[in-house]
mmCIF file of C-alpha atoms and ligand atoms in Angstrom:
data_model
loop_
_atom_site.group_PDB
_atom_site.id
_atom_site.type_symbol
_atom_site.label_atom_id
_atom_site.label_comp_id
_atom_site.label_asym_id
_atom_site.label_seq_id
_atom_site.Cartn_x
_atom_site.Cartn_y
_atom_site.Cartn_z
ATOM 1 C CA MET O 1 -63.183 7.456 -26.389
ATOM 2 C CA GLU O 2 -63.335 6.929 -22.677
ATOM 3 C CA CYS O 3 -61.216 9.133 -20.458
ATOM 4 C CA GLN O 4 -58.050 7.390 -19.220
ATOM 5 C CA VAL O 5 -56.861 8.567 -15.813
ATOM 6 C CA TYR O 6 -53.246 8.269 -14.674
ATOM 7 C CA ILE O 7 -52.807 7.012 -11.104
ATOM 8 C CA ASN O 8 -49.322 6.200 -9.825
ATOM 9 C CA GLY O 9 -47.916 4.917 -13.102
ATOM 10 C CA GLU O 10 -51.017 3.153 -14.417
ATOM 11 C CA TYR O 11 -53.963 4.178 -16.560
ATOM 12 C CA PHE O 12 -57.565 3.467 -15.595
ATOM 13 C CA PRO O 13 -60.846 4.166 -17.384
ATOM 14 C CA LYS O 14 -62.830 6.917 -15.621
ATOM 15 C CA GLU O 15 -65.170 4.489 -13.762
ATOM 16 C CA GLN O 16 -62.255 2.500 -12.388
ATOM 17 C CA ALA O 17 -60.054 5.441 -11.472
ATOM 18 C CA LYS O 18 -60.341 5.211 -7.673
ATOM 19 C CA ILE O 19 -58.335 5.912 -4.561
ATOM 20 C CA SER O 20 -58.676 4.701 -0.971
ATOM 21 C CA VAL O 21 -61.104 6.290 1.495
ATOM 22 C CA PHE O 22 -58.106 6.322 3.884
ATOM 23 C CA ASN O 23 -56.265 8.711 1.601
ATOM 24 C CA HIS O 24 -55.559 11.921 3.497
ATOM 25 C CA GLY O 25 -56.274 13.862 0.325
ATOM 26 C CA PHE O 26 -59.870 12.702 0.809
ATOM 27 C CA LEU O 27 -60.017 12.659 4.628
ATOM 28 C CA TYR O 28 -58.326 16.021 5.233
ATOM 29 C CA GLY O 29 -57.751 17.795 1.925
ATOM 30 C CA ASP O 30 -54.074 17.058 2.536
ATOM 31 C CA GLY O 31 -52.510 17.420 -0.887
ATOM 32 C CA ILE O 32 -51.876 19.859 -3.706
ATOM 33 C CA PHE O 33 -52.995 20.355 -7.288
ATOM 34 C CA GLU O 34 -52.691 22.318 -10.499
ATOM 35 C CA GLY O 35 -55.225 23.088 -13.233
ATOM 36 C CA ILE O 36 -53.477 23.350 -16.594
ATOM 37 C CA ALA O 37 -54.784 24.069 -20.108
ATOM 38 C CA ALA O 38 -53.698 22.822 -23.524
ATOM 39 C CA TYR O 39 -54.540 24.606 -26.762
ATOM 40 C CA GLY O 40 -54.080 23.232 -30.286
ATOM 41 C CA GLY O 41 -51.667 20.492 -29.194
ATOM 42 C CA ARG O 42 -49.567 22.595 -26.801
ATOM 43 C CA VAL O 43 -49.635 22.807 -23.008
ATOM 44 C CA PHE O 44 -49.769 26.421 -21.894
ATOM 45 C CA LYS O 45 -47.272 27.594 -19.233
ATOM 46 C CA LEU O 46 -46.390 24.025 -18.216
ATOM 47 C CA GLU O 47 -43.088 24.976 -16.550
ATOM 48 C CA GLU O 48 -44.809 27.664 -14.473
ATOM 49 C CA HIS O 49 -47.474 25.203 -13.287
ATOM 50 C CA LEU O 50 -44.835 22.600 -12.371
ATOM 51 C CA GLN O 51 -42.839 25.247 -10.524
ATOM 52 C CA ARG O 52 -45.928 26.226 -8.491
ATOM 53 C CA LEU O 53 -46.722 22.552 -7.801
ATOM 54 C CA TRP O 54 -43.212 22.030 -6.442
ATOM 55 C CA GLU O 55 -43.476 25.177 -4.308
ATOM 56 C CA SER O 56 -46.820 23.995 -2.885
ATOM 57 C CA ALA O 57 -45.290 20.567 -2.174
ATOM 58 C CA LYS O 58 -42.365 22.162 -0.343
ATOM 59 C CA ALA O 59 -44.714 24.255 1.772
ATOM 60 C CA ILE O 60 -46.598 21.194 3.022
ATOM 61 C CA ASP O 61 -43.441 19.047 3.217
ATOM 62 C CA LEU O 62 -44.763 16.609 0.633
ATOM 63 C CA GLU O 63 -42.344 14.695 -1.515
ATOM 64 C CA ILE O 64 -43.551 14.345 -5.095
ATOM 65 C CA PRO O 65 -42.546 10.791 -6.005
ATOM 66 C CA LEU O 66 -41.447 11.721 -9.545
ATOM 67 C CA SER O 67 -38.818 14.089 -10.873
ATOM 68 C CA ARG O 68 -40.033 17.199 -12.643
ATOM 69 C CA GLU O 69 -39.010 15.756 -16.020
ATOM 70 C CA GLU O 70 -40.764 12.453 -15.254
ATOM 71 C CA LEU O 71 -43.967 14.199 -14.217
ATOM 72 C CA LYS O 72 -43.867 16.364 -17.321
ATOM 73 C CA GLY O 73 -43.449 13.212 -19.430
ATOM 74 C CA ARG O 74 -46.402 11.528 -17.697
ATOM 75 C CA LEU O 75 -48.614 14.563 -18.182
ATOM 76 C CA LEU O 76 -47.872 14.728 -21.909
ATOM 77 C CA GLU O 77 -48.336 10.948 -22.175
ATOM 78 C CA THR O 78 -51.765 11.226 -20.502
ATOM 79 C CA LEU O 79 -52.813 13.796 -23.103
ATOM 80 C CA ARG O 80 -51.604 11.513 -25.904
ATOM 81 C CA LYS O 81 -53.378 8.483 -24.416
ATOM 82 C CA ASN O 82 -56.597 10.509 -24.462
ATOM 83 C CA LYS O 83 -55.867 11.836 -27.966
ATOM 84 C CA LEU O 84 -56.374 15.407 -26.770
ATOM 85 C CA LYS O 85 -55.152 18.638 -28.322
ATOM 86 C CA ASP O 86 -57.391 21.081 -26.452
ATOM 87 C CA ALA O 87 -57.737 20.041 -22.846
ATOM 88 C CA TYR O 88 -58.027 20.873 -19.184
ATOM 89 C CA ILE O 89 -55.564 18.881 -17.101
ATOM 90 C CA ARG O 90 -55.945 18.301 -13.384
ATOM 91 C CA LEU O 91 -52.694 17.301 -11.735
ATOM 92 C CA VAL O 92 -53.095 16.125 -8.141
ATOM 93 C CA VAL O 93 -50.542 14.987 -5.586
ATOM 94 C CA ALA O 94 -52.330 13.618 -2.525
ATOM 95 C CA ARG O 95 -50.668 12.773 0.793
ATOM 96 C CA GLY O 96 -51.652 9.138 0.320
ATOM 97 C CA GLU O 97 -53.162 6.382 2.395
ATOM 98 C CA GLY O 98 -52.797 6.627 6.155
ATOM 99 C CA ASP O 99 -54.815 5.932 9.277
ATOM 100 C CA LEU O 100 -57.700 7.992 10.657
ATOM 101 C CA GLY O 101 -55.393 10.397 12.487
ATOM 102 C CA LEU O 102 -54.003 13.584 10.937
ATOM 103 C CA ASP O 103 -50.367 12.618 11.064
ATOM 104 C CA PRO O 104 -48.836 12.868 7.576
ATOM 105 C CA ARG O 105 -45.939 10.659 8.708
ATOM 106 C CA LYS O 106 -48.416 7.760 8.584
ATOM 107 C CA CYS O 107 -48.769 8.264 4.823
ATOM 108 C CA PRO O 108 -45.520 7.024 3.275
ATOM 109 C CA HIS O 109 -46.701 6.884 -0.359
ATOM 110 C CA PRO O 110 -48.062 10.091 -1.912
ATOM 111 C CA ASP O 111 -50.287 9.593 -4.965
ATOM 112 C CA VAL O 112 -49.861 11.263 -8.328
ATOM 113 C CA ILE O 113 -53.077 11.577 -10.320
ATOM 114 C CA ILE O 114 -53.440 13.126 -13.781
ATOM 115 C CA ILE O 115 -56.889 13.687 -15.279
ATOM 116 C CA ALA O 116 -57.100 15.119 -18.776
ATOM 117 C CA ASP O 117 -60.454 16.029 -20.220
ATOM 118 C CA LYS O 118 -62.035 18.277 -22.803
ATOM 119 C CA ILE O 119 -61.643 21.929 -21.972
ATOM 120 C CA ASN O 120 -64.758 23.273 -20.283
ATOM 121 C CA ILE O 121 -64.967 26.914 -21.283
ATOM 122 C CA TYR O 122 -67.719 29.148 -19.891
ATOM 123 C CA PRO O 123 -70.600 29.989 -22.256
ATOM 124 C CA GLU O 124 -69.477 32.408 -24.985
ATOM 125 C CA GLU O 125 -72.209 34.816 -23.869
ATOM 126 C CA PHE O 126 -70.337 35.509 -20.601
ATOM 127 C CA TYR O 127 -67.303 36.691 -22.582
ATOM 128 C CA LYS O 128 -69.414 38.908 -24.828
ATOM 129 C CA LYS O 129 -71.598 40.534 -22.174
ATOM 130 C CA GLY O 130 -69.463 40.179 -19.059
ATOM 131 C CA LEU O 131 -70.301 38.520 -15.753
ATOM 132 C CA GLU O 132 -72.423 39.796 -12.944
ATOM 133 C CA VAL O 133 -70.752 39.056 -9.610
ATOM 134 C CA VAL O 134 -71.168 39.893 -5.937
ATOM 135 C CA ILE O 135 -68.769 40.543 -3.069
ATOM 136 C CA VAL O 136 -69.301 37.719 -0.595
ATOM 137 C CA SER O 137 -69.085 37.920 3.193
ATOM 138 C CA THR O 138 -66.709 34.936 3.503
ATOM 139 C CA ARG O 139 -63.213 36.408 3.854
ATOM 140 C CA ARG O 140 -60.181 34.812 2.198
ATOM 141 C CA ASN O 141 -58.136 32.692 4.615
ATOM 142 C CA ILE O 142 -55.540 34.712 6.491
ATOM 143 C CA PRO O 143 -52.051 33.820 5.218
ATOM 144 C CA SER O 144 -50.787 33.140 8.726
ATOM 145 C CA ALA O 145 -53.399 30.368 9.075
ATOM 146 C CA LEU O 146 -53.528 28.896 5.565
ATOM 147 C CA ASN O 147 -51.586 30.718 2.880
ATOM 148 C CA ALA O 148 -53.536 30.834 -0.390
ATOM 149 C CA ARG O 149 -50.242 30.607 -2.288
ATOM 150 C CA ILE O 150 -50.295 26.915 -1.426
ATOM 151 C CA LYS O 151 -52.615 25.440 -4.050
ATOM 152 C CA SER O 152 -53.914 22.772 -1.705
ATOM 153 C CA LEU O 153 -56.792 20.306 -1.952
ATOM 154 C CA ASN O 154 -58.440 22.183 0.911
ATOM 155 C CA TYR O 155 -60.764 24.559 -0.964
ATOM 156 C CA LEU O 156 -63.581 24.913 1.552
ATOM 157 C CA ASN O 157 -62.844 28.633 2.017
ATOM 158 C CA ASN O 158 -63.451 29.122 -1.706
ATOM 159 C CA ILE O 159 -66.435 26.767 -1.777
ATOM 160 C CA LEU O 160 -68.154 28.707 1.022
ATOM 161 C CA ALA O 161 -67.669 31.851 -1.058
ATOM 162 C CA LYS O 162 -68.948 30.119 -4.209
ATOM 163 C CA LEU O 163 -72.040 28.928 -2.298
ATOM 164 C CA GLU O 164 -72.776 32.494 -1.252
ATOM 165 C CA ALA O 165 -72.489 33.689 -4.845
ATOM 166 C CA ASN O 166 -74.667 30.815 -6.098
ATOM 167 C CA LEU O 167 -77.319 31.542 -3.460
ATOM 168 C CA GLN O 168 -77.430 35.117 -4.720
ATOM 169 C CA GLY O 169 -77.931 33.867 -8.257
ATOM 170 C CA VAL O 170 -74.553 34.809 -9.763
ATOM 171 C CA PRO O 171 -71.789 32.522 -11.051
ATOM 172 C CA GLU O 172 -68.841 34.021 -9.157
ATOM 173 C CA GLY O 173 -68.042 35.832 -5.906
ATOM 174 C CA ILE O 174 -65.342 38.337 -5.044
ATOM 175 C CA MET O 175 -63.590 37.614 -1.754
ATOM 176 C CA LEU O 176 -62.007 40.283 0.458
ATOM 177 C CA ASN O 177 -59.066 39.679 2.748
ATOM 178 C CA LYS O 178 -59.449 40.002 6.516
ATOM 179 C CA ASP O 179 -58.847 43.765 6.334
ATOM 180 C CA GLY O 180 -61.584 44.307 3.764
ATOM 181 C CA TYR O 181 -59.381 44.769 0.684
ATOM 182 C CA VAL O 182 -60.299 43.057 -2.581
ATOM 183 C CA ALA O 183 -58.423 39.730 -2.733
ATOM 184 C CA GLU O 184 -59.580 37.384 -5.516
ATOM 185 C CA CYS O 185 -62.510 35.297 -6.710
ATOM 186 C CA THR O 186 -63.211 31.690 -5.765
ATOM 187 C CA ALA O 187 -60.963 30.301 -8.517
ATOM 188 C CA ASP O 188 -59.779 33.374 -10.413
ATOM 189 C CA ASN O 189 -57.662 36.475 -9.845
ATOM 190 C CA ILE O 190 -59.138 39.932 -10.241
ATOM 191 C CA PHE O 191 -58.072 43.124 -12.012
ATOM 192 C CA MET O 192 -59.630 46.553 -12.301
ATOM 193 C CA VAL O 193 -58.897 49.437 -14.661
ATOM 194 C CA LYS O 194 -58.694 52.904 -13.123
ATOM 195 C CA ASP O 195 -57.493 56.038 -14.974
ATOM 196 C CA GLY O 196 -56.273 53.700 -17.709
ATOM 197 C CA HIS O 197 -54.069 51.719 -15.292
ATOM 198 C CA LEU O 198 -54.481 47.974 -14.880
ATOM 199 C CA ILE O 199 -54.479 47.165 -11.156
ATOM 200 C CA THR O 200 -54.425 43.786 -9.391
ATOM 201 C CA PRO O 201 -53.930 42.892 -5.705
ATOM 202 C CA PRO O 202 -50.367 41.809 -4.754
ATOM 203 C CA PRO O 203 -49.818 38.164 -3.652
ATOM 204 C CA TRP O 204 -49.001 39.144 -0.041
ATOM 205 C CA ILE O 205 -52.604 40.244 0.494
ATOM 206 C CA GLY O 206 -53.428 36.514 0.778
ATOM 207 C CA ILE O 207 -54.231 35.186 -2.696
ATOM 208 C CA LEU O 208 -53.046 32.529 -5.083
ATOM 209 C CA LYS O 209 -50.358 33.977 -7.333
ATOM 210 C CA GLY O 210 -52.060 33.290 -10.643
ATOM 211 C CA ILE O 211 -50.183 32.165 -13.719
ATOM 212 C CA THR O 212 -52.815 33.783 -15.947
ATOM 213 C CA GLN O 213 -52.610 36.912 -13.760
ATOM 214 C CA ASP O 214 -48.850 37.090 -14.435
ATOM 215 C CA THR O 215 -49.389 36.493 -18.151
ATOM 216 C CA ILE O 216 -51.982 39.275 -18.345
ATOM 217 C CA MET O 217 -49.660 41.730 -16.579
ATOM 218 C CA ASP O 218 -46.933 40.888 -19.135
ATOM 219 C CA LEU O 219 -49.332 41.300 -22.071
ATOM 220 C CA ALA O 220 -50.577 44.642 -20.736
ATOM 221 C CA ARG O 221 -47.004 45.955 -20.341
ATOM 222 C CA GLU O 222 -46.294 44.903 -23.939
ATOM 223 C CA GLU O 223 -49.253 47.044 -24.982
ATOM 224 C CA GLY O 224 -47.923 50.014 -23.022
ATOM 225 C CA ILE O 225 -50.734 49.808 -20.445
ATOM 226 C CA PRO O 226 -49.427 50.862 -16.993
ATOM 227 C CA VAL O 227 -49.687 47.901 -14.585
ATOM 228 C CA GLU O 228 -49.802 48.149 -10.807
ATOM 229 C CA GLU O 229 -49.933 45.518 -8.089
ATOM 230 C CA LYS O 230 -51.611 47.324 -5.218
ATOM 231 C CA ILE O 231 -54.394 46.930 -2.711
ATOM 232 C CA PHE O 232 -57.822 48.449 -3.315
ATOM 233 C CA THR O 233 -61.218 48.562 -1.624
ATOM 234 C CA PRO O 234 -64.676 47.460 -2.824
ATOM 235 C CA VAL O 235 -65.578 51.167 -3.153
ATOM 236 C CA ALA O 236 -62.693 51.684 -5.608
ATOM 237 C CA LEU O 237 -63.843 48.612 -7.517
ATOM 238 C CA TYR O 238 -67.444 49.922 -7.807
ATOM 239 C CA SER O 239 -66.185 53.057 -9.546
ATOM 240 C CA SER O 240 -63.612 51.304 -11.758
ATOM 241 C CA GLU O 241 -63.693 51.752 -15.533
ATOM 242 C CA GLU O 242 -63.347 48.021 -16.165
ATOM 243 C CA CYS O 243 -63.106 44.834 -14.145
ATOM 244 C CA LEU O 244 -61.835 41.438 -15.299
ATOM 245 C CA LEU O 245 -61.081 38.004 -13.896
ATOM 246 C CA THR O 246 -58.243 35.709 -14.933
ATOM 247 C CA GLY O 247 -57.620 32.002 -14.475
ATOM 248 C CA THR O 248 -56.576 28.906 -16.364
ATOM 249 C CA ALA O 249 -60.173 27.756 -16.883
ATOM 250 C CA ALA O 250 -61.886 31.158 -17.212
ATOM 251 C CA GLU O 251 -59.010 32.713 -19.222
ATOM 252 C CA VAL O 252 -59.880 36.451 -19.347
ATOM 253 C CA MET O 253 -63.440 37.151 -18.230
ATOM 254 C CA PRO O 254 -65.007 40.635 -18.218
ATOM 255 C CA VAL O 255 -67.102 41.669 -15.197
ATOM 256 C CA THR O 256 -69.825 44.210 -15.920
ATOM 257 C CA LYS O 257 -71.855 44.291 -12.699
ATOM 258 C CA ILE O 258 -70.734 44.070 -9.050
ATOM 259 C CA ASP O 259 -73.269 44.102 -6.191
ATOM 260 C CA GLY O 260 -75.789 45.668 -8.574
ATOM 261 C CA ARG O 261 -73.394 48.476 -9.594
ATOM 262 C CA VAL O 262 -72.822 48.728 -13.331
ATOM 263 C CA ILE O 263 -69.096 48.790 -14.190
ATOM 264 C CA GLY O 264 -68.128 51.269 -16.914
ATOM 265 C CA ASP O 265 -70.877 51.361 -19.517
ATOM 266 C CA GLY O 266 -72.076 47.859 -18.636
ATOM 267 C CA MET O 267 -70.212 46.136 -21.469
ATOM 268 C CA PRO O 268 -66.649 44.723 -21.616
ATOM 269 C CA GLY O 269 -64.269 47.707 -21.877
ATOM 270 C CA PRO O 270 -61.501 48.381 -24.429
ATOM 271 C CA ILE O 271 -58.561 47.244 -22.260
ATOM 272 C CA THR O 272 -60.356 44.013 -21.318
ATOM 273 C CA LYS O 273 -61.200 43.306 -24.968
ATOM 274 C CA LYS O 274 -57.609 43.987 -26.043
ATOM 275 C CA LEU O 275 -56.266 41.630 -23.351
ATOM 276 C CA MET O 276 -58.771 38.915 -24.284
ATOM 277 C CA ILE O 277 -57.549 39.031 -27.892
ATOM 278 C CA LYS O 278 -53.865 39.135 -26.922
ATOM 279 C CA PHE O 279 -54.357 36.216 -24.540
ATOM 280 C CA ARG O 280 -56.050 34.056 -27.181
ATOM 281 C CA GLU O 281 -53.256 34.895 -29.638
ATOM 282 C CA LEU O 282 -50.651 33.843 -27.092
ATOM 283 C CA THR O 283 -52.360 30.537 -26.204
ATOM 284 C CA GLY O 284 -52.554 29.807 -29.927
ATOM 285 C CA ARG O 285 -48.817 30.074 -30.451
ATOM 286 C CA GLU O 286 -47.010 29.252 -27.169
ATOM 287 C CA GLY O 287 -46.664 26.091 -25.117
ATOM 288 C CA THR O 288 -45.036 22.688 -24.716
ATOM 289 C CA PRO O 289 -45.828 20.416 -27.698
ATOM 290 C CA ILE O 290 -47.802 17.257 -26.834
ATOM 291 C CA TYR O 291 -47.142 15.345 -30.049
HETATM 292 N N1 LIG J 1 -57.181 31.976 -7.478
HETATM 293 C C1 LIG J 1 -57.561 30.753 -7.067
HETATM 294 C C2 LIG J 1 -58.087 30.586 -5.705
HETATM 295 C C3 LIG J 1 -57.482 29.667 -7.961
HETATM 296 O O1 LIG J 1 -57.864 28.447 -7.568
HETATM 297 C C4 LIG J 1 -56.983 29.880 -9.273
HETATM 298 C C5 LIG J 1 -56.822 28.728 -10.225
HETATM 299 N N2 LIG J 1 -58.021 28.148 -10.631
HETATM 300 C C6 LIG J 1 -56.616 31.176 -9.651
HETATM 301 C C7 LIG J 1 -56.707 32.190 -8.707
HETATM 302 C C8 LIG J 1 -56.096 31.470 -11.012
HETATM 303 O O2 LIG J 1 -54.786 30.935 -11.135
HETATM 304 P P1 LIG J 1 -54.189 30.475 -12.524
HETATM 305 O O3 LIG J 1 -54.231 31.642 -13.424
HETATM 306 O O4 LIG J 1 -52.784 30.079 -12.187
HETATM 307 O O5 LIG J 1 -55.026 29.353 -13.033
#
């Protein structure tokens, strides 16, 4: 069945799902989005994603033209229209059509777009063997210029980092903040294990506050693993016992090599494996029902 895309209250087949070239989402990356996953007929952490969408909207003074309940209804309807149980959902609110100037006041009608497609999980091999990644030279945006907590359509900072990683022949890059502390990856948060503690950078360092990151911290605490949100350097990361990435699309991904340094024994470690299992168990039983 062909993918049906929701745009402002109507459904369009993929080829006809189009927006204006005068849309400031396209011209300037002026807009916000969420990437959401559904497993076995349930949408995972839907309320958390909607909460973050509303916080991003507030930060850029964008009025979402639907209530939270309405948007939730539309999202679930889009999944039903596409007969999906396991899916990746892209929810976009763009500033809307305006003129060629920057001024958002010229865009009176923000657009709501919902794309639901088959979930695109990384090759199973990555999860078994772990990823090789590099630390890229592109620094994460400084929060006082563009705060990464706003999940905006402007992802060029991340794309520049991804390009660097790609050019070095690896699928993902670790970004540092302006002071040289480990921040996050191009579309995932990062954790390391040190002396049996699970450590992740705090949001104020200039990263997106990840919903999967929060979930993993909760799951680790349940297991009695000490969890810390604190800053750390690349040198600390090189000598970590384990390293893992988290995100809606990647879920929990082990990292086994960073800048040529082997992490731990070069295979996914015991805490990472435990968290991968606990995460899959959770996604299999929790979430907002679609049907
Ligand atoms: N960091 C960035 C920059 C992201 O774009 C994402 C989402 N793809 C994440 C982290 C992970 O966030 P979440 O777990 O909420 O998907």
